[in-house]
Amino acid sequence: MDSDNRTGVDLDAGFARAQFPPAENGIAFLENAGGTYVPRQVIDRVGHYMSRVQVQPAYGFPASIEATDLIADGVAIAAAFLNAEPDEVLVGPSTTVNVLVLAQAARPLLAPGDEIVVTNQDHEANSTPWRRLAQEGVTVREWAIDPATAELDLDDLRTLVGPRTRLVVMPHCSNVVGSFNDVATAAAIAHEAGALIAVDGVAYAPHRLPDVKALDVDFYYFSLYKTFGPHVGAAYVRRSVARRLAPQNHYFLTEPPKSLNPGGPSHEFTAALNGIADYFGVLDDHHFALPANGLRARMERLYALFAAHEDALGRRLLAGLAVLPGVRLIGRKAMDGKRAPTFAFTVDGRPSAEIAEALWDRGIAVGLGDFYARRCVEALGLDTVVRASLAHYNDEDDVDRFLDALRRAIA
Ligand SMILES: Cc1ncc(COP(=O)(O)O)c(C=O)c1O
């Protein structure tokens, strides 16, 4: 969570950006929370797989052997993002689909009268599938944000958890509010009560590296198309929990993670996850003289650079927003080590659509809507918000263009 960059090295954002072909399009791309650009290394991997390897894996002829290896290596890269072992991770079409499958698989763990805790801060992907367990007679208790801060209070969780609680469901970071939730403490509260914890890390993983072991969580998921990869999602399930879940695949596929991954992953996109590791390798070589001790260590030191760079850009953006009249920012007003550079806001007296359109017209790519965090946005008394969200390849010019365009839109 700490964004201190202890490596003594600053991110060369220009070098990073040069790896992303879409970044040459001239727009200030500030819709990274919707999905990041992909580097050329990922694009090349998709092309390589589809043009040279696209055969069924698991056979003994050369192309099939390569397909098997590339897919396995891709899953290992998704696992490295989580600090998990590959056999604890499934790669599926998206987080929405992965959570639907996992919630279905969790039904045998719950009996009528049992309780689960869900939030109103989550993206709906981490809400509907769990709330539907009410159809089995499970009592759903809502952990609600404080409308004044848009944040979740752990003391509220403590009052919601009791002897019948079987599961706590929460986001590591909201895609609208941007605050980092204290998942480790929530996990301790859940486990103390004998409950499991399921965490959505989709909005966290582009900015800080998750660590499912340090957090001590039971389920954790994120989407690789928001961490510079192709459109797939990954989910971790603790081994001891995975064994207790109902298989969701063919009757003879009973071993997790395969039993929890009906249809399996997209082969070309799972193979292309290797391109993220290629990209991190290029970036690491550019910034550090000595090699890191493995992929996870490389990711950790690169993410330290990302965090420091994003925090600096975030401070610049927040300082600019603070002097614009009528701008209401959702969430924390400072880059205090407890927020992502995801800034949702409204402008007093102006429809969000009008503001977004004015920004789009000036070549600034921002998001507009509730971003499927509808319960959260409604709890704040809003229906649509504008969202500007950064990634490590953004630069000061992107931020300044956004602030200038917003100032003109408001004027
Ligand atoms: C916080 C959060 N959770 C879950 C999702 C859903 O992820 P996916 O698009 O992979 O289904 C999103 C997508 O925007 C999100 O921002």
XYZ file of C-alpha atoms and ligand atoms in Angstrom:
427
model
C 0.000 0.000 0.000
C 2.963 2.240 0.648
C 3.857 4.156 -2.467
C 7.361 5.083 -1.308
C 9.793 4.318 -4.077
C 12.761 2.857 -2.223
C 14.656 1.901 -5.367
C 15.979 5.455 -5.847
C 14.968 5.173 -9.510
C 12.215 7.179 -11.208
C 9.955 5.690 -13.833
C 10.887 6.726 -17.354
C 7.238 7.191 -18.354
C 8.221 8.205 -21.884
C 10.030 4.905 -22.347
C 7.081 2.983 -20.881
C 4.635 4.859 -23.073
C 6.686 4.155 -26.188
C 5.967 0.437 -25.667
C 2.214 1.052 -26.113
C 1.280 1.535 -29.792
C -2.230 2.840 -28.993
C -0.629 5.717 -27.056
C 0.432 7.232 -30.396
C -3.150 8.246 -31.178
C -2.782 11.767 -29.785
C -5.597 11.653 -27.233
C -5.033 12.103 -23.519
C -6.141 8.656 -22.407
C -7.611 8.885 -18.910
C -10.006 5.938 -19.003
C -7.519 3.375 -17.755
C -9.891 2.111 -15.053
C -12.110 0.879 -17.877
C -9.202 -1.041 -19.422
C -5.570 -0.168 -20.066
C -3.717 -0.011 -23.333
C -1.604 -3.076 -24.171
C 2.114 -2.938 -24.952
C 3.482 -4.168 -28.274
C 4.875 -7.257 -26.517
C 1.308 -8.427 -25.767
C 0.096 -7.624 -29.271
C 3.038 -9.603 -30.699
C 2.227 -12.583 -28.491
C -1.399 -12.671 -29.691
C -0.162 -12.498 -33.283
C 2.432 -15.201 -32.714
C -0.047 -17.573 -31.104
C -2.717 -17.083 -33.731
C -0.406 -17.229 -36.736
C 2.041 -19.936 -35.590
C 0.617 -22.001 -32.750
C -3.163 -22.063 -32.874
C -3.783 -25.799 -32.374
C -5.357 -27.761 -29.563
C -2.920 -28.028 -26.621
C -2.062 -31.180 -24.648
C -0.867 -33.354 -27.566
C 2.661 -34.474 -28.407
C 3.292 -32.722 -31.745
C 5.425 -29.566 -31.728
C 2.770 -26.864 -32.156
C 0.597 -28.490 -29.514
C 3.523 -28.723 -27.086
C 4.218 -25.029 -27.626
C 0.528 -24.195 -27.099
C 0.506 -26.155 -23.825
C 3.632 -24.407 -22.575
C 2.532 -20.914 -23.572
C -0.853 -21.306 -21.858
C 0.760 -22.718 -18.693
C 3.283 -19.867 -18.650
C 0.437 -17.368 -19.118
C -1.406 -18.755 -16.096
C 1.846 -18.535 -14.117
C 2.065 -14.836 -14.981
C -1.502 -14.255 -13.759
C -0.485 -16.105 -10.570
C 2.605 -13.906 -10.174
C 0.352 -10.828 -10.058
C -1.307 -12.406 -7.012
C 1.721 -14.026 -5.330
C -0.082 -17.351 -5.760
C 0.886 -20.712 -7.240
C -0.440 -21.436 -10.764
C -2.571 -24.340 -9.523
C -4.364 -21.940 -7.159
C -5.414 -19.661 -10.046
C -7.909 -19.939 -12.874
C -7.905 -17.748 -15.960
C -11.400 -17.194 -17.348
C -13.207 -14.805 -19.694
C -13.618 -11.940 -17.207
C -14.025 -11.194 -13.525
C -17.790 -10.986 -14.018
C -17.883 -14.557 -15.317
C -15.329 -15.842 -12.802
C -17.333 -14.485 -9.844
C -20.595 -15.892 -11.231
C -18.990 -19.320 -11.432
C -17.368 -19.090 -7.985
C -20.590 -17.947 -6.299
C -22.399 -20.865 -7.893
C -19.636 -23.192 -6.728
C -19.881 -21.841 -3.174
C -23.530 -22.879 -2.712
C -22.682 -26.104 -0.847
C -20.862 -24.032 1.793
C -24.091 -22.243 2.733
C -27.274 -23.381 4.439
C -30.557 -21.510 4.952
C -30.143 -19.087 7.824
C -26.439 -18.574 7.172
C -25.328 -15.009 6.587
C -23.065 -13.298 4.100
C -21.865 -9.692 4.122
C -21.692 -7.742 0.852
C -20.954 -4.059 0.275
C -22.643 -1.302 -1.676
C -19.221 -0.014 -2.768
C -18.495 -2.904 -5.156
C -18.736 -3.101 -8.915
C -21.842 -5.224 -9.487
C -19.658 -8.125 -10.694
C -18.809 -8.715 -7.030
C -22.337 -8.166 -5.790
C -25.182 -9.738 -7.810
C -23.763 -13.300 -7.841
C -23.327 -13.307 -4.052
C -26.607 -11.497 -3.301
C -28.424 -14.135 -5.381
C -27.488 -16.670 -2.721
C -30.529 -15.243 -0.889
C -32.495 -17.540 -3.215
C -31.015 -20.413 -1.170
C -32.318 -18.895 2.075
C -29.036 -17.152 2.907
C -29.402 -13.823 4.717
C -27.560 -11.030 2.929
C -26.301 -8.213 5.138
C -25.054 -5.025 3.532
C -21.890 -3.266 4.606
C -22.700 0.265 3.444
C -20.369 3.153 2.690
C -20.457 6.336 4.716
C -22.086 8.730 2.198
C -19.935 11.580 3.529
C -16.634 9.866 2.661
C -17.802 7.133 0.238
C -15.641 4.762 2.309
C -16.271 1.493 4.155
C -15.673 1.518 7.911
C -14.228 -1.639 9.467
C -16.152 -0.940 12.680
C -19.352 -1.374 10.675
C -18.065 -4.722 9.425
C -17.393 -5.779 13.023
C -21.038 -5.146 13.906
C -22.301 -7.078 10.841
C -20.220 -10.214 11.355
C -21.609 -12.803 13.749
C -21.723 -16.527 14.470
C -23.849 -17.247 11.369
C -21.572 -15.321 8.985
C -20.037 -17.610 6.374
C -18.625 -15.117 3.895
C -17.530 -11.482 3.640
C -17.419 -10.005 0.123
C -15.644 -6.707 -0.579
C -13.526 -4.708 -3.031
C -9.838 -4.055 -2.460
C -10.425 -0.752 -4.227
C -13.604 0.739 -5.661
C -13.537 1.673 -9.350
C -15.365 4.909 -8.443
C -14.132 5.887 -4.963
C -10.509 4.842 -5.477
C -9.669 4.245 -1.785
C -7.676 1.150 -0.844
C -9.683 -0.902 1.630
C -7.867 -2.614 4.488
C -8.415 -6.152 3.249
C -5.962 -7.775 5.671
C -7.913 -6.496 8.681
C -11.257 -7.405 7.086
C -9.892 -10.916 6.432
C -8.869 -11.220 10.081
C -12.356 -10.109 11.187
C -13.997 -12.614 8.828
C -11.727 -15.502 9.825
C -12.111 -14.750 13.526
C -15.848 -15.319 13.029
C -15.188 -18.523 11.070
C -16.171 -16.891 7.752
C -14.384 -16.785 4.396
C -13.518 -13.617 2.501
C -13.872 -12.909 -1.247
C -12.149 -9.816 -2.615
C -12.398 -7.945 -5.909
C -8.945 -6.629 -6.776
C -9.806 -5.403 -10.282
C -9.356 -1.705 -9.480
C -6.344 -2.353 -7.224
C -4.105 -4.543 -9.381
C -3.227 -1.898 -12.012
C -1.717 0.290 -9.258
C -0.428 -1.935 -6.452
C 0.548 -5.599 -6.544
C -1.901 -7.795 -4.656
C -0.494 -10.476 -2.343
C -3.089 -13.101 -1.520
C -0.773 -14.731 1.014
C -0.063 -11.538 2.953
C -3.744 -10.539 2.815
C -4.766 -14.060 3.875
C -7.844 -14.072 1.617
C -9.861 -17.058 0.382
C -10.978 -15.698 -3.008
C -9.315 -12.851 -4.928
C -9.866 -11.839 -8.535
C -8.683 -9.258 -11.052
C -8.921 -8.524 -14.774
C -5.790 -8.671 -16.897
C -7.130 -6.258 -19.494
C -6.827 -3.616 -16.768
C -3.216 -4.629 -16.084
C -1.826 -4.155 -19.615
C -2.961 -7.540 -20.927
C -5.659 -9.009 -23.167
C -9.314 -9.419 -22.183
C -9.244 -12.209 -19.584
C -9.782 -12.356 -15.831
C -7.954 -14.367 -13.172
C -9.198 -15.704 -9.851
C -7.355 -17.171 -6.879
C -9.049 -19.670 -4.587
C -7.322 -20.950 -1.452
C -6.599 -24.666 -1.983
C -8.453 -25.856 1.123
C -11.530 -23.842 0.054
C -11.368 -24.888 -3.606
C -11.638 -28.535 -2.573
C -14.960 -27.800 -0.814
C -16.566 -26.030 -3.791
C -19.044 -27.673 -6.150
C -17.455 -28.442 -9.557
C -18.790 -26.262 -12.348
C -17.199 -28.131 -15.237
C -17.817 -31.545 -16.885
C -18.491 -34.289 -14.340
C -15.104 -35.932 -14.883
C -13.174 -32.664 -14.350
C -13.204 -32.630 -10.570
C -9.807 -31.120 -9.685
C -9.512 -27.368 -9.066
C -8.810 -25.053 -10.743
C -10.154 -26.907 -13.833
C -13.333 -27.904 -11.969
C -14.023 -24.177 -11.423
C -13.321 -23.032 -14.973
C -16.045 -24.235 -17.381
C -14.977 -23.775 -20.975
C -11.413 -23.027 -19.906
C -9.553 -19.850 -20.833
C -9.114 -18.164 -24.196
C -5.965 -19.894 -25.437
C -4.542 -17.033 -27.492
C -5.161 -14.490 -24.748
C -3.829 -16.669 -21.949
C -0.715 -17.324 -24.051
C -0.457 -13.566 -24.671
C -0.136 -12.925 -20.919
C 3.503 -13.800 -21.580
C 3.665 -10.444 -23.329
C 3.068 -8.668 -20.013
C 6.135 -10.457 -18.618
C 8.061 -9.502 -21.795
C 7.035 -5.886 -21.259
C 8.044 -5.957 -17.599
C 11.376 -7.472 -18.689
C 12.041 -4.627 -21.141
C 11.042 -2.050 -18.524
C 13.160 -3.682 -15.843
C 16.235 -3.805 -18.070
C 15.756 -0.124 -18.864
C 15.581 0.922 -15.202
C 17.817 -1.467 -13.272
C 21.395 -2.607 -13.776
C 21.082 -5.852 -11.844
C 18.493 -8.521 -12.667
C 15.662 -9.149 -10.222
C 15.283 -12.490 -8.515
C 12.379 -13.784 -10.606
C 9.210 -12.346 -12.116
C 7.436 -11.466 -8.882
C 10.491 -9.554 -7.580
C 10.719 -7.742 -10.931
C 7.041 -6.839 -10.730
C 7.436 -5.600 -7.167
C 10.202 -3.168 -8.010
C 8.471 -1.981 -11.186
C 5.228 -1.445 -9.300
C 7.155 0.701 -6.793
C 8.112 2.915 -9.752
C 4.534 2.919 -11.056
C 3.121 3.898 -7.663
C 5.545 6.792 -7.174
C 4.897 8.086 -10.701
C 1.116 7.727 -10.457
C 1.079 9.415 -7.060
C 3.022 12.390 -8.452
C 0.597 12.692 -11.383
C -2.327 12.265 -8.998
C -1.078 15.117 -6.825
C -0.838 17.341 -9.881
C -4.352 16.401 -10.967
C -5.821 16.897 -7.493
C -4.151 20.294 -7.122
C -5.670 21.330 -10.448
C -9.136 20.040 -9.561
C -9.076 21.803 -6.181
C -8.993 25.256 -7.784
C -11.758 24.600 -10.316
C -15.138 25.963 -9.190
C -17.921 23.490 -8.396
C -15.926 20.281 -8.855
C -16.937 17.600 -6.342
C -14.419 14.802 -6.138
C -15.556 11.452 -4.762
C -13.216 9.937 -2.175
C -9.914 11.042 -0.687
C -8.654 14.499 -1.616
C -4.937 13.632 -1.351
C -2.557 10.994 -2.659
C -1.963 9.754 0.859
C -0.875 6.223 0.007
C -4.450 5.090 0.483
C -5.963 5.834 -2.904
C -5.567 4.878 -6.531
C -5.251 7.573 -9.221
C -8.911 7.050 -10.135
C -10.812 10.303 -9.810
C -14.591 10.351 -10.174
C -16.290 13.710 -9.888
C -19.314 15.817 -10.677
C -19.581 19.526 -11.425
C -22.235 21.503 -9.557
C -25.194 22.431 -11.717
C -23.881 20.634 -14.792
C -24.952 17.225 -16.112
C -21.999 14.819 -16.090
C -22.755 13.926 -19.731
C -22.257 17.534 -20.767
C -18.884 17.721 -19.024
C -17.732 14.388 -20.469
C -18.775 15.383 -23.977
C -16.888 18.661 -23.705
C -13.783 16.698 -22.653
C -14.184 14.113 -25.416
C -14.506 16.938 -27.972
C -11.113 18.211 -26.819
C -9.383 14.857 -27.195
C -9.552 13.858 -23.532
C -10.705 10.265 -22.997
C -12.583 10.106 -19.687
C -15.322 7.758 -18.512
C -18.970 8.620 -17.899
C -21.653 6.686 -16.028
C -21.883 4.622 -12.866
C -19.284 2.093 -14.082
C -21.573 -0.697 -12.813
C -20.891 0.464 -9.263
C -24.489 1.596 -9.331
C -25.236 0.967 -5.663
C -22.233 3.067 -4.674
C -23.056 5.951 -6.996
C -26.709 5.903 -5.878
C -25.693 5.832 -2.206
C -23.831 9.070 -2.915
C -27.061 10.577 -4.255
C -25.807 10.571 -7.855
C -26.640 8.768 -11.081
C -23.698 9.484 -13.350
C -20.202 10.774 -12.699
C -17.192 11.655 -14.837
C -14.079 9.559 -14.173
C -10.454 10.369 -15.004
C -8.161 7.444 -14.231
C -4.407 7.172 -14.705
C -1.955 4.408 -15.505
C 1.827 4.452 -15.234
C 2.286 5.407 -18.901
C 0.364 8.655 -18.453
C 2.405 11.833 -18.153
C 2.121 15.416 -16.949
C 0.968 16.547 -20.360
C -2.060 14.207 -20.170
C -2.967 15.664 -16.782
C -2.477 19.278 -17.902
C -4.544 18.746 -21.055
C -7.319 17.245 -18.953
C -7.265 20.123 -16.447
C -7.204 22.732 -19.195
C -10.108 21.097 -21.044
C -12.107 20.762 -17.826
C -11.485 24.404 -16.949
C -12.829 25.426 -20.365
C -15.802 23.054 -20.050
C -16.742 24.624 -16.732
C -16.180 28.221 -17.816
C -13.806 -2.948 -9.657
C -14.278 -3.814 -10.778
N -14.677 -5.059 -10.518
C -15.100 -5.898 -11.476
C -15.162 -5.475 -12.782
C -15.645 -6.439 -13.833
O -14.537 -6.958 -14.489
P -14.713 -7.695 -15.904
O -14.921 -6.632 -16.926
O -13.426 -8.446 -16.072
O -15.884 -8.591 -15.792
C -14.778 -4.176 -13.119
C -14.866 -3.703 -14.506
O -14.876 -2.532 -14.779
C -14.324 -3.325 -12.084
O -13.919 -2.079 -12.346
